[in-house]
Amino acid sequence: MPRLAYVNGRFIPHASAFVHIEDRGYQFADAVYEVVAVQDGAFVDLPGHLERLRYSLGELRIRPPLGLPALTLIMHDLVRRNRIRDGSLYLQITRGVAPRDFKFPTATKSAIVMTTRRRPTAPVRPPADGVAVVTVPELRWARRDIKSTSLLAQVLAKQQAAEAGAFEAWMVDPDGFVTEGASSNAWIVDRNGVLVTRQADRSILKGVTGNAIAGLAAGRGLEIERRKFSVAEALNAREAFLTSATTFCVPVTRIDLQPVGDGRPGPVATALGRHYLDYAGRQEPPFGWAP
Amino acid sequence: MPRLAYVNGRFIPHASAFVHIEDRGYQFADAVYEVVAVQDGAFVDLPGHLERLRYSLGELRIRPPLGLPALTLIMHDLVRRNRIRDGSLYLQITRGVAPRDFKFPTATKSAIVMTTRRRPTAPVRPPADGVAVVTVPELRWARRDIKSTSLLAQVLAKQQAAEAGAFEAWMVDPDGFVTEGASSNAWIVDRNGVLVTRQADRSILKGVTGNAIAGLAAGRGLEIERRKFSVAEALNAREAFLTSATTFCVPVTRIDLQPVGDGRPGPVATALGRHYLDYAGRQEPPFGWAP
C-alpha cells in the first residue's frame, strides 16, 4: 500500500496528490494549517489543535470544509490507513479554488489536504546536550496568532539556523525581546526558578504543546510568568527550552554560540520533557485502532 | 481550444492544471510571482518585470527554473496559444516540491506555473469619476521588496476595501504614513504640483508600472519626489492616484469617504494615464504574433 494523502474528499496515493494552480493556498497563502503529533497511535493534544484551527479559520473567515466530528474521523482514518503509530499529521485548509483575485471569492468551497509522516522514534530525539538556537530579526506580519501558511519569514529564519548549525531560530522584535521560534515557542527558567514565556497576544502563535506543558508544570507547583524576555535575560537564565507539537520539549543550551546557564540541559526542561512524553503516551487512541 | 496553462514544462488545459500538495508554494508561500499586462498582443514593461523577478528569486535564493530567454519564449508562446490580445499573464515560481521542512531543500527543482487572462477592454477602465480607497493598518512582513506569494495581509486589505465599496486599500504604517496599496503603488500630486511616492526600500514593492510612469512624467518636465506621505497630506493634495500592472494609472478621488482635492480626477493623473496607455500600445510585440 502506498502512503495516502487526503485531498478534498478522497484518499489518494501521496505521489498523486495534487491541487489546482488557482487554489488560493498556492497563489495567496490564503490558508491555515495544523501539525498534530501521533504517539502510540493516538493524536496528542488533539482538542487544543482543533480549537486553534477553529480560531485561525474564524479570524480569516474561511468556512470550515467539514464539521469537527467529520474532520476528526478523517484524520483518524488517514492515520489508520497509513499505519502511523508514531509520527505526525499535517492538515491544511485553504479558501479554495477561484480565478485569481485578492478579495474573498463568494461561491468557493474551502479546500482541505492532509498528509501523515512516520518517525522512527517518538518524539524526534534532540541531542543529549540540548540544542543551539540563533537569533534573527523578527520579520513576520502582525497577525502571528493566526496559524497561516504565510511562512516565508519562518522559512528564511530556519534556513539561517540550519546554515549556522543550529536547531532553531529565535525571532527578536525591534525592542530586543524574543517573540518565539520559527516553529516553536521559546521559554526560559529565570534566576528565581520561574518559567517565563511570552504572553500569547497577536505577536506569537498560541502554542498547543506549550500550553499543555505549562499545565503539567503548574500541576507540579512551578510558577509560570507570561511576559517578554530579552536575549540577554535568556543567556543569564538558569535554563532555556523550546516547545512544539513535533519536538515536544527540548532544552536550549546555546544561543548565538553562547552557553545558557552552565551550557547543559537543565533539570526543569528535562523533567518537563519526560512528563510531556508520559502525558503524550496517555492520549485517547483513535476509533478502531489498537496500538 | 480550451484555455491553457503552463505547468513545469507542459502546456495543459487550465482546468487540469495542478501542482503537488507538497509544493513549497502551497505549504510555505515559498514563492514569487509577477503579473504582466498584454496590450495589443505585446507584453507591457516586460524587462522591468523580468528584472524584478530576478531580484525576488535572488533575495530568496530560489534557483530560476529557466533562463530568461527560455522563460520569455514560453510566456510569449502561452499568450499566443491562448490568443490573448489584451489581458495579462500571471507567472509564479516556487522553490519546488519536497517533503515538508522549513529549511531549503537541497536537491529540488524550482516549480513554475503560468496562466493568462483576457480582458474585454484594455486596460480595465476605472470609473470616470476616479476610485475610492480605504486606509488599513500595515500588517505585512518586513520584506515587501520581494514580490512573494505571502499575500494574506493583502487579501484581508482588499476584502476590507471591497466591503467598504472601495477599489483599493492603502496600507498605513505605525507612523501614519502610507506605504502602498494592496496591489498598487500610491501617489499624490502635492500643493506645488510635485508627484510624490514612497521611496522603494524594503517597506514597499518597487512598482514596474509606477517606475515607467515616473519616467513618462519626468520626460514631460514634472518633478518627482520619492518620500513618505501621510493620509492627511494625501487628502490635502491636489490629486492622488495609483499605479499597477493591470490597472495602469487610476485617479483616486476619495480616501476613507473624504474627497481628495476637489473630489474629481485631476489633470496630471488623467494625462499620465493617457500617456501610459499610448506607451503600452507601443511595446514590442511577441515573436511571430501579428496583432
Coordinates of C-alpha atoms in Angstrom, one line a residue, chain A residues 3 5-7 13-31 33 35 59-61 90 92-95 99-105 111-115 117 138-143 146 148-156 158-160 162-163 182-183, chain B residues 3 5-7 13-31 33 35 59-61 90 92-95 99-105 111-115 117 138-143 146 148-156 158-160 162-163 182-183:
Chain A
R3 CA 1.3 6.2 1.6
A5 CA -2.9 11.7 1.4
Y6 CA -6.4 13.1 1.9
V7 CA -7.3 15.7 -0.7
P13 CA -1.6 8.0 -3.1
H14 CA 0.7 10.7 -1.8
A15 CA 2.7 10.9 -5.1
S16 CA -0.5 11.7 -7.0
A17 CA -1.9 14.2 -4.5
F18 CA -2.4 17.5 -6.4
V19 CA -4.3 20.8 -6.0
H20 CA -5.3 23.2 -8.7
I21 CA -2.9 26.1 -9.5
E22 CA -5.6 28.6 -8.7
D23 CA -6.1 27.2 -5.2
R24 CA -5.8 30.3 -3.1
G25 CA -3.4 28.5 -0.8
Y26 CA -0.9 28.4 -3.7
Q27 CA -1.4 32.0 -5.0
F28 CA -2.1 33.9 -1.8
A29 CA -1.1 31.8 1.2
D30 CA -4.8 32.2 2.0
A31 CA -4.8 29.1 4.2
Y33 CA -2.7 24.6 9.0
V35 CA 0.5 19.7 12.7
E59 CA -10.1 35.1 12.1
L60 CA -9.7 34.7 8.3
R61 CA -13.4 33.9 7.7
Y90 CA -0.3 17.7 8.7
Q92 CA -4.1 22.4 5.6
I93 CA -7.3 24.3 4.8
T94 CA -7.4 27.0 2.1
R95 CA -10.1 29.3 1.0
P99 CA -10.0 32.9 -10.5
R100 CA -7.1 34.9 -9.1
D101 CA -8.5 38.0 -7.3
F102 CA -7.3 39.2 -3.9
K103 CA -10.7 39.6 -2.3
F104 CA -12.6 36.6 -0.9
P105 CA -14.5 34.6 -3.7
A111 CA -10.1 23.1 0.2
I112 CA -8.6 20.6 2.6
V113 CA -5.4 18.5 2.4
M114 CA -3.9 16.1 5.0
T115 CA -0.7 14.1 5.0
R117 CA 4.5 11.2 8.4
E138 CA 11.5 39.4 13.6
L139 CA 10.3 39.9 10.0
R140 CA 6.8 38.4 10.2
W141 CA 3.5 40.1 9.7
A142 CA 1.4 41.5 12.5
R143 CA -1.1 38.5 12.9
I146 CA -3.2 33.0 13.1
S148 CA -1.4 30.7 8.4
T149 CA 0.7 29.3 5.6
S150 CA 2.3 32.8 5.1
L151 CA 5.5 31.2 6.3
L152 CA 8.2 32.7 4.2
A153 CA 9.8 34.6 7.1
Q154 CA 10.0 31.3 9.1
V155 CA 11.5 29.5 6.1
L156 CA 14.3 32.1 5.9
K158 CA 15.0 28.2 9.7
Q159 CA 17.5 28.3 6.8
Q160 CA 19.6 30.8 8.6
A162 CA 20.5 25.4 9.6
E163 CA 23.4 27.2 8.0
A182 CA 10.4 29.8 13.8
S183 CA 8.4 26.7 14.5
Chain B
R3 CA -7.5 28.0 -22.3
A5 CA -1.8 27.0 -18.5
Y6 CA 1.9 26.3 -18.4
V7 CA 3.0 24.0 -15.6
P13 CA -5.8 22.8 -20.2
H14 CA -6.4 25.4 -17.4
A15 CA -9.0 23.2 -15.6
S16 CA -6.5 20.3 -15.4
A17 CA -3.5 22.4 -14.2
F18 CA -2.4 21.0 -10.9
V19 CA 0.6 21.1 -8.6
H20 CA 1.6 18.7 -5.9
I21 CA 0.4 19.3 -2.3
E22 CA 4.0 19.4 -1.1
D23 CA 4.9 22.2 -3.5
R24 CA 6.5 24.8 -1.2
G25 CA 4.4 27.4 -2.7
Y26 CA 1.3 25.7 -1.2
Q27 CA 2.7 24.9 2.2
F28 CA 5.1 27.8 2.9
A29 CA 4.3 30.6 0.4
D30 CA 7.9 30.0 -0.6
A31 CA 7.4 31.5 -4.0
Y33 CA 5.3 35.9 -8.9
V35 CA 1.7 39.8 -13.4
E59 CA 16.7 37.6 -2.5
L60 CA 15.1 34.2 -1.6
R61 CA 17.8 32.2 -3.2
Y90 CA 0.5 35.5 -14.3
Q92 CA 4.7 32.0 -10.3
I93 CA 7.9 30.4 -9.4
T94 CA 8.2 28.3 -6.2
R95 CA 11.1 26.6 -4.5
P99 CA 8.9 16.7 2.0
R100 CA 7.6 19.4 4.3
D101 CA 10.6 21.0 6.2
F102 CA 11.0 24.8 6.7
K103 CA 14.6 25.0 5.6
F104 CA 15.5 25.0 1.9
P105 CA 15.6 21.5 0.3
A111 CA 8.5 24.9 -10.0
I112 CA 6.9 27.2 -12.5
V113 CA 3.3 28.0 -13.4
M114 CA 1.8 30.5 -15.8
T115 CA -1.7 31.4 -16.6
R117 CA -6.4 36.1 -18.6
E138 CA 0.0 48.0 7.6
L139 CA 0.2 44.3 8.7
R140 CA 2.7 42.9 6.3
W141 CA 6.1 41.4 6.9
A142 CA 9.3 43.4 6.7
R143 CA 10.5 42.3 3.2
I146 CA 10.3 40.8 -2.5
S148 CA 6.4 36.8 -2.8
T149 CA 3.1 35.0 -2.6
S150 CA 2.9 35.6 1.2
L151 CA -0.1 37.7 0.4
L152 CA -2.5 37.1 3.2
A153 CA -2.3 40.7 4.6
Q154 CA -3.1 42.0 1.1
V155 CA -6.1 39.6 0.8
L156 CA -7.5 40.9 4.0
K158 CA -8.6 44.0 -0.4
Q159 CA -11.5 42.3 1.2
Q160 CA -11.9 45.3 3.6
A162 CA -14.4 45.6 -1.2
E163 CA -16.7 45.5 1.8
A182 CA -2.7 46.2 -1.5
S183 CA -1.9 45.6 -5.2

